[in-house]
Amino acid sequence: MLLDLAAGEWDDGLLDLFAVDRSVLPTVVPSAGVAAEATLLGATLPVAGIAGDQQAALFGQGCFAPGQAKATYGTGTFVLANIGDL
């Protein structure tokens, strides 16, 4: 992982360590933030509300309250937890 979770941005030290050019990485935005804009039928529309499959599954499996968690075992193994406003 190249992201500084506390700062919510790419970690310069890790980018240097692994020789990753920041310009090849996407802009970090909140999951409810506007990630891009698209044009459809002459109108410019925001693209927002990003949710990865594992993160969406956390809520799909009913983990609505802080402290609730789920584990997924398959091609990869993931443990996700609802941490509330943190």
Tab-separated table of N, CA and C in Angstrom:
chain	number	residue	atom	x	y	z
A	1	MET	N	0.845	-1.179	0.000
A	1	MET	CA	0.000	0.000	0.000
A	1	MET	C	0.887	1.239	0.000
A	2	LEU	N	0.502	2.180	-0.792
A	2	LEU	CA	1.275	3.411	-0.929
A	2	LEU	C	0.565	4.608	-0.308
A	3	LEU	N	-0.561	4.358	0.326
A	3	LEU	CA	-1.384	5.438	0.854
A	3	LEU	C	-1.119	5.658	2.337
A	4	ASP	N	-0.955	6.911	2.716
A	4	ASP	CA	-0.871	7.282	4.126
A	4	ASP	C	-2.314	7.417	4.607
A	5	LEU	N	-2.803	6.437	5.363
A	5	LEU	CA	-4.209	6.415	5.770
A	5	LEU	C	-4.579	7.579	6.676
A	6	ALA	N	-3.654	8.025	7.514
A	6	ALA	CA	-3.943	9.135	8.417
A	6	ALA	C	-4.104	10.447	7.654
A	7	ALA	N	-3.280	10.650	6.637
A	7	ALA	CA	-3.326	11.890	5.863
A	7	ALA	C	-4.310	11.806	4.701
A	8	GLY	N	-4.644	10.579	4.276
A	8	GLY	CA	-5.555	10.416	3.144
A	8	GLY	C	-4.939	10.810	1.820
A	9	GLU	N	-3.622	10.604	1.701
A	9	GLU	CA	-2.938	10.935	0.445
A	9	GLU	C	-1.767	9.980	0.239
A	10	TRP	N	-1.209	9.993	-0.964
A	10	TRP	CA	-0.093	9.112	-1.267
A	10	TRP	C	1.106	9.477	-0.402
A	11	ASP	N	1.806	8.467	0.112
A	11	ASP	CA	2.949	8.655	0.997
A	11	ASP	C	4.219	8.848	0.165
A	12	ASP	N	4.820	10.037	0.247
A	12	ASP	CA	6.005	10.345	-0.555
A	12	ASP	C	7.173	9.401	-0.269
A	13	GLY	N	7.352	9.020	0.988
A	13	GLY	CA	8.439	8.108	1.337
A	13	GLY	C	8.281	6.749	0.672
A	14	LEU	N	7.043	6.218	0.668
A	14	LEU	CA	6.798	4.918	0.031
A	14	LEU	C	6.892	5.021	-1.485
A	15	LEU	N	6.424	6.133	-2.047
A	15	LEU	CA	6.551	6.314	-3.496
A	15	LEU	C	8.024	6.308	-3.893
A	16	ASP	N	8.861	6.991	-3.109
A	16	ASP	CA	10.299	6.998	-3.385
A	16	ASP	C	10.900	5.608	-3.210
A	17	LEU	N	10.533	4.923	-2.118
A	17	LEU	CA	11.083	3.598	-1.830
A	17	LEU	C	10.812	2.604	-2.959
A	18	PHE	N	9.585	2.647	-3.496
A	18	PHE	CA	9.206	1.702	-4.537
A	18	PHE	C	9.321	2.290	-5.946
A	19	ALA	N	9.882	3.499	-6.053
A	19	ALA	CA	10.107	4.165	-7.344
A	19	ALA	C	8.818	4.273	-8.161
A	20	VAL	N	7.758	4.738	-7.493
A	20	VAL	CA	6.473	4.925	-8.166
A	20	VAL	C	6.279	6.416	-8.419
A	21	ASP	N	6.043	6.762	-9.660
A	21	ASP	CA	5.809	8.155	-10.030
A	21	ASP	C	4.379	8.531	-9.658
A	22	ARG	N	4.232	9.570	-8.846
A	22	ARG	CA	2.909	10.012	-8.383
A	22	ARG	C	1.952	10.265	-9.551
A	23	SER	N	2.478	10.672	-10.692
A	23	SER	CA	1.616	11.014	-11.831
A	23	SER	C	0.859	9.810	-12.397
A	24	VAL	N	1.289	8.590	-12.096
A	24	VAL	CA	0.581	7.408	-12.603
A	24	VAL	C	-0.531	6.955	-11.656
A	25	LEU	N	-0.630	7.592	-10.485
A	25	LEU	CA	-1.630	7.210	-9.486
A	25	LEU	C	-2.863	8.097	-9.599
A	26	PRO	N	-4.022	7.565	-9.247
A	26	PRO	CA	-5.242	8.377	-9.293
A	26	PRO	C	-5.273	9.407	-8.174
A	27	THR	N	-6.093	10.415	-8.355
A	27	THR	CA	-6.316	11.402	-7.311
A	27	THR	C	-7.113	10.747	-6.189
A	28	VAL	N	-6.700	10.963	-4.958
A	28	VAL	CA	-7.403	10.392	-3.809
A	28	VAL	C	-8.570	11.317	-3.455
A	29	VAL	N	-9.775	10.760	-3.436
A	29	VAL	CA	-10.973	11.522	-3.076
A	29	VAL	C	-11.775	10.714	-2.065
A	30	PRO	N	-12.616	11.370	-1.262
A	30	PRO	CA	-13.492	10.620	-0.342
A	30	PRO	C	-14.429	9.704	-1.133
A	31	SER	N	-14.884	8.627	-0.530
A	31	SER	CA	-15.755	7.693	-1.239
A	31	SER	C	-17.080	8.324	-1.639
A	32	ALA	N	-17.451	9.418	-1.013
A	32	ALA	CA	-18.667	10.124	-1.409
A	32	ALA	C	-18.336	11.406	-2.181
A	33	GLY	N	-17.059	11.587	-2.533
A	33	GLY	CA	-16.641	12.790	-3.239
A	33	GLY	C	-16.743	12.641	-4.742
A	34	VAL	N	-16.606	13.749	-5.431
A	34	VAL	CA	-16.618	13.737	-6.893
A	34	VAL	C	-15.241	13.286	-7.366
A	35	ALA	N	-15.213	12.208	-8.142
A	35	ALA	CA	-13.960	11.647	-8.634
A	35	ALA	C	-13.626	12.151	-10.024
A	36	ALA	N	-14.648	12.494	-10.792
A	36	ALA	CA	-14.443	12.929	-12.171
A	36	ALA	C	-15.735	13.566	-12.669
A	37	GLU	N	-15.690	14.022	-13.903
A	37	GLU	CA	-16.890	14.529	-14.566
A	37	GLU	C	-17.008	13.835	-15.910
A	38	ALA	N	-18.232	13.668	-16.375
A	38	ALA	CA	-18.486	13.055	-17.672
A	38	ALA	C	-19.515	13.897	-18.413
A	39	THR	N	-19.489	13.800	-19.714
A	39	THR	CA	-20.460	14.521	-20.533
A	39	THR	C	-21.421	13.514	-21.144
A	40	LEU	N	-22.706	13.780	-20.991
A	40	LEU	CA	-23.742	12.909	-21.539
A	40	LEU	C	-24.837	13.780	-22.126
A	41	LEU	N	-25.088	13.603	-23.401
A	41	LEU	CA	-26.134	14.352	-24.101
A	41	LEU	C	-25.987	15.859	-23.902
A	42	GLY	N	-24.737	16.327	-23.906
A	42	GLY	CA	-24.465	17.751	-23.788
A	42	GLY	C	-24.411	18.284	-22.369
A	43	ALA	N	-24.720	17.462	-21.380
A	43	ALA	CA	-24.684	17.908	-19.987
A	43	ALA	C	-23.435	17.341	-19.310
A	44	THR	N	-22.817	18.127	-18.429
A	44	THR	CA	-21.681	17.671	-17.648
A	44	THR	C	-22.197	17.150	-16.311
A	45	LEU	N	-21.852	15.903	-16.010
A	45	LEU	CA	-22.352	15.236	-14.808
A	45	LEU	C	-21.194	14.805	-13.912
A	46	PRO	N	-21.349	14.938	-12.592
A	46	PRO	CA	-20.296	14.448	-11.694
A	46	PRO	C	-20.334	12.921	-11.585
A	47	VAL	N	-19.171	12.324	-11.456
A	47	VAL	CA	-19.060	10.895	-11.179
A	47	VAL	C	-18.649	10.800	-9.715
A	48	ALA	N	-19.526	10.251	-8.871
A	48	ALA	CA	-19.281	10.236	-7.431
A	48	ALA	C	-19.833	8.955	-6.817
A	49	GLY	N	-19.617	8.783	-5.520
A	49	GLY	CA	-20.165	7.633	-4.807
A	49	GLY	C	-19.418	6.352	-5.098
A	50	ILE	N	-18.112	6.407	-5.047
A	50	ILE	CA	-17.285	5.239	-5.331
A	50	ILE	C	-17.350	4.258	-4.158
A	51	ALA	N	-17.512	2.981	-4.443
A	51	ALA	CA	-17.426	1.953	-3.401
A	51	ALA	C	-16.808	0.706	-4.019
A	52	GLY	N	-15.716	0.241	-3.447
A	52	GLY	CA	-15.111	-0.994	-3.917
A	52	GLY	C	-15.983	-2.181	-3.540
A	53	ASP	N	-15.770	-3.308	-4.173
A	53	ASP	CA	-16.647	-4.451	-3.930
A	53	ASP	C	-16.591	-4.931	-2.484
A	54	GLN	N	-15.410	-4.961	-1.878
A	54	GLN	CA	-15.319	-5.408	-0.490
A	54	GLN	C	-15.979	-4.412	0.451
A	55	GLN	N	-15.762	-3.118	0.191
A	55	GLN	CA	-16.355	-2.094	1.051
A	55	GLN	C	-17.872	-2.104	0.922
A	56	ALA	N	-18.380	-2.266	-0.283
A	56	ALA	CA	-19.825	-2.326	-0.483
A	56	ALA	C	-20.405	-3.569	0.193
A	57	ALA	N	-19.655	-4.672	0.148
A	57	ALA	CA	-20.134	-5.912	0.766
A	57	ALA	C	-20.238	-5.778	2.282
A	58	LEU	N	-19.398	-4.928	2.884
A	58	LEU	CA	-19.486	-4.699	4.325
A	58	LEU	C	-20.892	-4.236	4.687
A	59	PHE	N	-21.432	-3.316	3.923
A	59	PHE	CA	-22.782	-2.821	4.184
A	59	PHE	C	-23.838	-3.792	3.663
A	60	GLY	N	-23.538	-4.482	2.569
A	60	GLY	CA	-24.465	-5.480	2.042
A	60	GLY	C	-24.706	-6.619	3.022
A	61	GLN	N	-23.728	-6.878	3.888
A	61	GLN	CA	-23.877	-7.928	4.888
A	61	GLN	C	-24.338	-7.377	6.231
A	62	GLY	N	-24.795	-6.116	6.224
A	62	GLY	CA	-25.465	-5.568	7.397
A	62	GLY	C	-24.578	-4.987	8.476
A	63	CYS	N	-23.333	-4.643	8.158
A	63	CYS	CA	-22.427	-4.075	9.171
A	63	CYS	C	-22.603	-2.554	9.215
A	64	PHE	N	-23.720	-2.108	9.766
A	64	PHE	CA	-24.058	-0.689	9.763
A	64	PHE	C	-23.520	0.069	10.972
A	65	ALA	N	-23.270	-0.611	12.073
A	65	ALA	CA	-22.854	0.055	13.308
A	65	ALA	C	-21.336	-0.022	13.487
A	66	PRO	N	-20.731	1.040	14.028
A	66	PRO	CA	-19.299	0.977	14.320
A	66	PRO	C	-18.976	-0.244	15.177
A	67	GLY	N	-17.881	-0.907	14.831
A	67	GLY	CA	-17.462	-2.104	15.559
A	67	GLY	C	-17.874	-3.401	14.886
A	68	GLN	N	-18.855	-3.356	13.997
A	68	GLN	CA	-19.247	-4.572	13.283
A	68	GLN	C	-18.243	-4.824	12.155
A	69	ALA	N	-17.977	-6.106	11.877
A	69	ALA	CA	-16.972	-6.464	10.885
A	69	ALA	C	-17.401	-7.698	10.120
A	70	LYS	N	-16.712	-7.944	9.009
A	70	LYS	CA	-16.945	-9.148	8.218
A	70	LYS	C	-15.623	-9.647	7.661
A	71	ALA	N	-15.567	-10.922	7.375
A	71	ALA	CA	-14.388	-11.521	6.753
A	71	ALA	C	-14.830	-12.220	5.472
A	72	THR	N	-14.018	-12.111	4.439
A	72	THR	CA	-14.287	-12.752	3.155
A	72	THR	C	-13.104	-13.651	2.831
A	73	TYR	N	-13.384	-14.888	2.449
A	73	TYR	CA	-12.345	-15.833	2.067
A	73	TYR	C	-12.642	-16.290	0.654
A	74	GLY	N	-11.684	-16.135	-0.223
A	74	GLY	CA	-11.870	-16.536	-1.613
A	74	GLY	C	-10.550	-16.377	-2.327
A	75	THR	N	-10.572	-15.683	-3.470
A	75	THR	CA	-9.337	-15.423	-4.201
A	75	THR	C	-8.363	-14.657	-3.316
A	76	GLY	N	-8.914	-13.756	-2.508
A	76	GLY	CA	-8.139	-13.039	-1.502
A	76	GLY	C	-8.838	-13.186	-0.170
A	77	THR	N	-8.169	-12.798	0.889
A	77	THR	CA	-8.775	-12.829	2.214
A	77	THR	C	-8.825	-11.405	2.750
A	78	PHE	N	-10.002	-10.974	3.174
A	78	PHE	CA	-10.193	-9.595	3.605
A	78	PHE	C	-10.978	-9.559	4.905
A	79	VAL	N	-10.584	-8.687	5.807
A	79	VAL	CA	-11.348	-8.400	7.011
A	79	VAL	C	-11.613	-6.913	6.986
A	80	LEU	N	-12.885	-6.526	6.986
A	80	LEU	CA	-13.259	-5.121	6.972
A	80	LEU	C	-14.121	-4.832	8.184
A	81	ALA	N	-13.974	-3.625	8.719
A	81	ALA	CA	-14.746	-3.227	9.896
A	81	ALA	C	-15.314	-1.837	9.689
A	82	ASN	N	-16.516	-1.630	10.199
A	82	ASN	CA	-17.118	-0.307	10.216
A	82	ASN	C	-16.490	0.435	11.393
A	83	ILE	N	-15.772	1.529	11.101
A	83	ILE	CA	-15.107	2.291	12.170
A	83	ILE	C	-15.814	3.609	12.445
A	84	GLY	N	-17.013	3.763	11.934
A	84	GLY	CA	-17.773	4.978	12.213
A	84	GLY	C	-17.169	6.187	11.555
A	85	ASP	N	-17.044	7.274	12.290
A	85	ASP	CA	-16.562	8.544	11.736
A	85	ASP	C	-15.049	8.685	11.729
A	86	LEU	N	-14.319	7.673	12.162
A	86	LEU	CA	-12.854	7.781	12.219
A	86	LEU	C	-12.242	7.752	10.833
